[in-house]
Amino acid sequence: MADSNVEVLRGTLDLLILKAVSWGPTHGYAVARWIEQATNDVLQIEEGSLYPALHRLETRGWIDASWGTSENNRRAKFYTLTPKGRAQLRVEAATWTRFAGAVFAALEAPPRPA
Amino acid sequence: MTKPPAWRRYLRFWRSNIAEDVDDELRFHVEMRVQEYLARGMSEYEARRAVTARLGDVDAARAECVELGKVRETHARNADLLDGVRADVRYALRSLGRAPGWTAVALLTIALGVGATTTVFSVADTLLVRPFPYPGASRVYMARRQFGVNGATVPVGLPFGMANEWRAHARTIEAATLVGSAGSSRLSAGADTITVQVARVDPYFLAFAGARPLAGRAPRANEIHDDGPGAILLTEDFWRREYGASTDVVGRTMRLGDRSVSIAGVVPASLSIPDFRAERADVLELVSPSAMINGPVLVRLAPGVSPARATAELDAIMQHANLRDVRPVPMAMPLRLTRPQDWLAIRQPLVMLTGAVALLLLVACTNIAHLLLARGATRQRELAVRHALGAGRPRLLRQLVTESLLLAVLGGALASFVGWAGLRLLRALRPAGRDFVALSYVSTDHRLLSIAAVIAIVCGLAIGLLAALRIAHRDLGASLRAGASSMLVAGRRLRSSLVVAEVALSATLLVGALLLIHAVFDLQRADLGFDARGLYGVSLSMPRGMPPAERTAAVEGLRDRLAAAPGVSSAIQTGRVPGGPGFTAIAAYETPEHPLSPQEANGGTELYDVPPEYFAMMRMPLLAGRTFDGGSRAANEVVVSRSLARQISPDGNVVGRRFRNAVSRSRGPDEPWQTVIGIVPDVITSLTSHDVDAQLYRPLVTTGPGSGGNASLLVRLSGPDAVTRLRQLVAPASPGNTPAEIVNVRDRIEASLAEPLFVMRILAAFAALGVALAAIGLFGVISYSVGQRTREIGVRMTLGATRASIARLVIGDGIRLALAGVVIGLLGAGAATRLVQNLLYGVSRFDPFSFGLGSVVLLAVAFVACVVPTLRATGVDPVVAVRAE
């Protein structure tokens, strides 16, 4: 199960990260947790790829990073969505919804007439 | 992208270890996961294994994160730099805007100083530095001969056909082409006649210049003959202007002067016509390589050949060629190869103007340095506060340099406009028909812009850095403490020496300009030796082949009609109009008692063939003897000018003496003796050149084979519109195709003043600018020092000093600086004018008038510049001043 999930996630990890940080400063671990919980543990990400993805988004200027203190008083790197990132989130979410709707519609469609 | 707050960039100073940060972040993740798993009841060992498994390839992830971190850091650093520059520029603009008066003066100074320099440098760049745009331009030389007369070097053309000989035999050259002097002529097709400028070149010229005809074709050498119908090439500009760029004109037959020519083709505008780039030719007349043209030959040396080696070979070929010579004189006339641009008459004035404008630029730079220092001093407090608030010295330095660079860029932009306008002005004011036509070749394109930019930026950077170092070097903390005036003394000394330098430079400029003004003034008032009022010359060009009797009748008919016309006081026929073209003999005069060798020739003599009534007509007094009578021609009787009389015999008492020219005698052994029957004053026919000041008058022959192809009349007019009437009388009488030329004798002689006048005006403008800048500088320094010494003045006044003594104090300061500057400047002028001695036409370079007037003007200007600061000083209220600190 884990292998097929990873493949799906590769293309959508960015979108999920953007969504995860859209409510306010969030550290990497919280992003991972949120993805697990929001997808009812269906999508388990390979956490090694989470951090390069976060850094890529930061380099692109979609998210901004700053060091702060975590809920258990440890130094942690927090990410926030930049306005540019928020716009990107809107675009990608819409694309994904359309794509998923199309695939879903195709799967629900009646069998091809013979 | 949102801009991070400015303070954020300082974070990276203690947070720049990227790898450590990545490790921290990953470690935090692992710790959180482990805690989570422990909370679910796993053992520590199990939890750690599970977390490691979930992480996957952590090393690759880490490496990628570090890489991305480095990219981000580079971006951030660049953005910071840009941000910093942007902030500096914004700050600089704001601080310049806060002092609009100061900024305006500074910008104006740069614009004028750099602009004037740009104009002159562009001209010098085009005319002196850049060679002709021919293939292998660095190997192109102009071959001429020269000989010395009275210490002056006179260029002489080559024997006819020299180019052919060299092309055939010389191994040191690749190509040779004969180029002839340009002149004005009439081009006519049917009844349609226009005046055109003609340059003459041989058929090898186009290939030499690397040009191809735009239309038609260039005739080959064997197609060109000097007798019979000729061929011409139109220049592109002329072709477009006159024929609307129609290719139909190629092959058309027209008349050029009195010769039938066909249009062979059109040459592109980019072709530089080598008449020293002086005249813009409309038409190139093709002549055979052996044409009798007194022009130089352009040669292109073979690669690797030195000019000296080429000169030696070409000279040897010339000595053995035995060609017909343009000027058969028995004197050594060495061949010289020179760069084509060296023959420009504009060369020396241009070198002088380049020097002058460099002085002006120095004055402008000094002034800017001044302004920056003065501003730096008033901003001492501001800088000290910023320093105290944490801006480091390098930061402040960068800020100050940014300000001066910004000033340089803005000023440079204005300067390129001023430079462009200056070039347009120069072109508009240039004297007509002289070498200055070359000015129209100077381009107003990107070269000018880049010259302006380079000058402005280099000066801005140099001065800005100097001033900034000076300002930031001071003890910034000290200026926060009240009354820290001791350090101001050092600054004042520097500024004072700058003012002295400025005054000195402008004094040098001013004295130079005054010398030239004096020279031109003297030239204009020179006694010509005859009465030129209302005197006009009329030159008639007679068609070839006109029977002598008809010619005589035409000329005498016109003379009699003119003499009878109202407003004409007299009209005579003459062989030559003073100041006009004519023959000049190289002469060594010998007497029967005192024979001379032709090699002893030491000057030229103008030859005049004149009727007996000439001297009365010219209102020239007969100093001794008598004038011509009917038998004068047969008896070889001549009238000589005073200089010539002294050449024949040192006592000048020569009436009745016999003499002849040893140079002519060496050519024909039976050269007859001539007898002096009268002596008249010398006549000045060129105000700027005194190479020839002797005249020999022979009786005019109006009939027979001795009378030449052209006839001249001399007419003295009176009354207001006499010239118009003269034109109306002369026009219908002109035989042939070429119209008669009417010139005012005085104007023609004064035309030689055009060049010194032009140079004088430019130099005077530079000097005025220099003096104005020096005055601004002086004003600045005195105002500043009054501002600094307000308290001192207040104390003095409290202690009983009168307003008059305060005024004396302030003005004394200013005058002392100006005086020091003037003294240094006069010394400089004395040294600098050595280089321009021969542009002064006889005025001594230590001319007391120029030096005296220059000093007086500068001291007066200095006094005026001190008036306002003095008024301010004497207006100081002692109570307020003393309490202020």
XYZ file of C-alpha atoms in Angstrom, chain A residues 27-30 32-33 36 43-56 58-59 61 64-67 70-72 74-77 79 82-84, chain B residues 1-2 4 8 15 20-22 24-29 31-33 35-37 40 51 53-58 60-62 64-66 68-69 71-72 75:
78
model
C 6.828 23.257 11.371
C 7.745 20.235 9.236
C 6.574 17.659 11.743
C 3.184 19.328 12.030
C 3.538 15.564 8.192
C 1.030 15.013 10.988
C -1.702 11.927 7.929
C -1.588 8.984 2.547
C 1.575 8.298 4.459
C 4.375 10.342 3.043
C 7.973 9.303 2.937
C 9.200 11.893 5.378
C 12.669 12.126 3.876
C 11.132 13.791 0.813
C 9.031 16.204 2.868
C 11.936 18.462 3.830
C 13.466 18.914 0.366
C 9.926 19.735 -0.804
C 9.550 22.358 1.934
C 12.917 23.886 1.035
C 12.050 23.895 -2.667
C 10.773 28.203 0.238
C 13.315 28.759 -2.539
C 9.125 32.051 -2.549
C 8.519 31.713 4.088
C 10.558 30.222 6.913
C 11.563 31.512 10.331
C 12.943 29.936 13.455
C 7.656 24.751 19.302
C 4.754 23.862 21.627
C 7.197 21.785 23.732
C 12.156 23.433 21.286
C 13.802 25.427 18.548
C 11.944 24.656 15.343
C 11.693 26.035 11.816
C 6.807 27.847 7.617
C 3.424 33.901 1.290
C 0.842 35.748 -0.860
C 2.519 34.241 -3.894
C 7.406 38.280 -3.319
C 6.875 40.219 -0.153
C 11.159 40.989 4.273
C 15.694 40.522 8.859
C 22.627 32.367 11.457
C 23.578 23.014 10.917
C 20.146 24.478 10.376
C 19.081 21.535 8.212
C 18.465 20.985 13.511
C 15.273 20.820 11.560
C 15.566 17.112 10.831
C 16.569 16.348 14.415
C 13.498 18.178 15.660
C 11.324 16.061 13.376
C 12.537 13.818 18.239
C 8.858 14.676 17.778
C 8.132 11.409 15.999
C 8.025 11.052 21.366
C 4.812 10.321 19.492
C 5.699 6.641 19.110
C 1.788 5.041 21.713
C 11.122 6.725 12.599
C 12.299 3.659 8.339
C 9.720 6.340 7.725
C 12.336 8.926 6.933
C 13.810 6.905 4.086
C 16.991 8.215 2.483
C 17.741 10.930 5.005
C 19.928 12.530 0.189
C 17.184 14.682 1.694
C 19.691 16.490 3.838
C 19.197 18.497 -1.191
C 18.079 20.802 1.620
C 21.602 22.188 2.081
C 18.607 24.660 -1.728
C 19.672 26.628 1.313
C 20.765 28.913 -3.468
C 18.472 30.881 -1.186
C 19.548 35.124 -3.781
